[in-house]
Amino acid sequence: MSILFGETNSANGPSAFSMSVVLAEPLHVSWQHASATCEFLGDVFAKRFAKAGHDYTEARHSIIYLVNELLENAIKFRSPGNIELTCSLDSG
């Protein structure tokens, strides 16, 4: 059974790049999973952002910081079960 904590607004257009990552049990999700997941998402989305002419390093750092904060809280305060992250980037 899935429980949604908080509200999301994913009103991106049909051309938006999106990705979902699931950290699934019985993985025994812990802090090292947060770091690896944040680095992965930071690289993937910053490369897309840089293609639109923006600064890769700044975008990567900002994405990693944001996802790390959210994911660490999800790990720390989660109910038993999977953690799903859904990310999207619309118009650069």
PDB file of C-alpha atoms in Angstrom, residues 1-68:
ATOM      1  CA  MET A   1       0.000   0.000   0.000  1.00  0.00           C
ATOM      2  CA  SER A   2       1.348   3.433  -0.966  1.00  0.00           C
ATOM      3  CA  ILE A   3       1.060   6.454   1.290  1.00  0.00           C
ATOM      4  CA  LEU A   4       1.681   9.907  -0.175  1.00  0.00           C
ATOM      5  CA  PHE A   5       3.206  12.420   2.232  1.00  0.00           C
ATOM      6  CA  GLY A   6       2.738  16.010   1.046  1.00  0.00           C
ATOM      7  CA  GLU A   7       1.390  17.451  -2.175  1.00  0.00           C
ATOM      8  CA  THR A   8       3.155  17.672  -5.496  1.00  0.00           C
ATOM      9  CA  ASN A   9       2.526  19.830  -8.520  1.00  0.00           C
ATOM     10  CA  SER A  10       3.863  18.184 -11.649  1.00  0.00           C
ATOM     11  CA  ALA A  11       2.339  20.517 -14.189  1.00  0.00           C
ATOM     12  CA  ASN A  12       5.146  20.239 -16.712  1.00  0.00           C
ATOM     13  CA  GLY A  13       4.425  20.123 -20.408  1.00  0.00           C
ATOM     14  CA  PRO A  14       4.380  16.950 -22.475  1.00  0.00           C
ATOM     15  CA  SER A  15       7.948  17.562 -23.673  1.00  0.00           C
ATOM     16  CA  ALA A  16       9.395  17.620 -20.134  1.00  0.00           C
ATOM     17  CA  PHE A  17      12.198  15.186 -19.336  1.00  0.00           C
ATOM     18  CA  SER A  18      11.212  13.079 -16.340  1.00  0.00           C
ATOM     19  CA  MET A  19      12.562  10.141 -14.386  1.00  0.00           C
ATOM     20  CA  SER A  20      11.450   8.021 -11.449  1.00  0.00           C
ATOM     21  CA  VAL A  21      13.844   6.201  -9.146  1.00  0.00           C
ATOM     22  CA  VAL A  22      12.648   3.662  -6.582  1.00  0.00           C
ATOM     23  CA  LEU A  23      14.761   2.623  -3.620  1.00  0.00           C
ATOM     24  CA  ALA A  24      13.053  -0.685  -2.921  1.00  0.00           C
ATOM     25  CA  GLU A  25      12.975  -2.999   0.032  1.00  0.00           C
ATOM     26  CA  PRO A  26      14.662  -5.268   1.023  1.00  0.00           C
ATOM     27  CA  LEU A  27      17.529  -2.915   0.131  1.00  0.00           C
ATOM     28  CA  HIS A  28      17.806  -1.750   3.765  1.00  0.00           C
ATOM     29  CA  VAL A  29      17.914   1.854   2.569  1.00  0.00           C
ATOM     30  CA  SER A  30      20.485   3.982   4.392  1.00  0.00           C
ATOM     31  CA  TRP A  31      22.582   7.145   4.031  1.00  0.00           C
ATOM     32  CA  GLN A  32      24.967   5.770   1.380  1.00  0.00           C
ATOM     33  CA  HIS A  33      21.982   5.175  -0.903  1.00  0.00           C
ATOM     34  CA  ALA A  34      21.020   8.845  -0.541  1.00  0.00           C
ATOM     35  CA  SER A  35      24.472  10.009  -1.620  1.00  0.00           C
ATOM     36  CA  ALA A  36      24.685   7.739  -4.665  1.00  0.00           C
ATOM     37  CA  THR A  37      21.126   8.562  -5.766  1.00  0.00           C
ATOM     38  CA  CYS A  38      21.689  12.317  -5.428  1.00  0.00           C
ATOM     39  CA  GLU A  39      24.911  12.180  -7.444  1.00  0.00           C
ATOM     40  CA  PHE A  40      23.180  10.183 -10.185  1.00  0.00           C
ATOM     41  CA  LEU A  41      20.191  12.541 -10.447  1.00  0.00           C
ATOM     42  CA  GLY A  42      22.462  15.592 -10.237  1.00  0.00           C
ATOM     43  CA  ASP A  43      24.539  14.363 -13.183  1.00  0.00           C
ATOM     44  CA  VAL A  44      21.580  13.355 -15.354  1.00  0.00           C
ATOM     45  CA  PHE A  45      19.555  16.544 -14.876  1.00  0.00           C
ATOM     46  CA  ALA A  46      22.514  18.959 -14.900  1.00  0.00           C
ATOM     47  CA  LYS A  47      23.639  17.586 -18.281  1.00  0.00           C
ATOM     48  CA  ARG A  48      20.167  18.251 -19.686  1.00  0.00           C
ATOM     49  CA  PHE A  49      20.169  21.724 -18.124  1.00  0.00           C
ATOM     50  CA  ALA A  50      23.634  22.498 -19.541  1.00  0.00           C
ATOM     51  CA  LYS A  51      22.472  21.599 -23.060  1.00  0.00           C
ATOM     52  CA  ALA A  52      20.167  24.629 -22.820  1.00  0.00           C
ATOM     53  CA  GLY A  53      23.231  26.846 -22.261  1.00  0.00           C
ATOM     54  CA  HIS A  54      23.249  26.984 -18.454  1.00  0.00           C
ATOM     55  CA  ASP A  55      26.077  26.373 -15.991  1.00  0.00           C
ATOM     56  CA  TYR A  56      26.534  22.615 -15.460  1.00  0.00           C
ATOM     57  CA  THR A  57      28.451  22.839 -12.177  1.00  0.00           C
ATOM     58  CA  GLU A  58      26.007  25.197 -10.482  1.00  0.00           C
ATOM     59  CA  ALA A  59      22.996  23.179 -11.647  1.00  0.00           C
ATOM     60  CA  ARG A  60      24.556  19.886 -10.519  1.00  0.00           C
ATOM     61  CA  HIS A  61      25.414  21.261  -7.087  1.00  0.00           C
ATOM     62  CA  SER A  62      21.917  22.714  -6.595  1.00  0.00           C
ATOM     63  CA  ILE A  63      20.144  19.534  -7.714  1.00  0.00           C
ATOM     64  CA  ILE A  64      22.327  17.310  -5.510  1.00  0.00           C
ATOM     65  CA  TYR A  65      21.750  19.566  -2.497  1.00  0.00           C
ATOM     66  CA  LEU A  66      17.968  19.654  -2.957  1.00  0.00           C
ATOM     67  CA  VAL A  67      17.536  15.932  -3.623  1.00  0.00           C
ATOM     68  CA  ASN A  68      19.890  15.028  -0.765  1.00  0.00           C
TER      69      ASN A  68
END
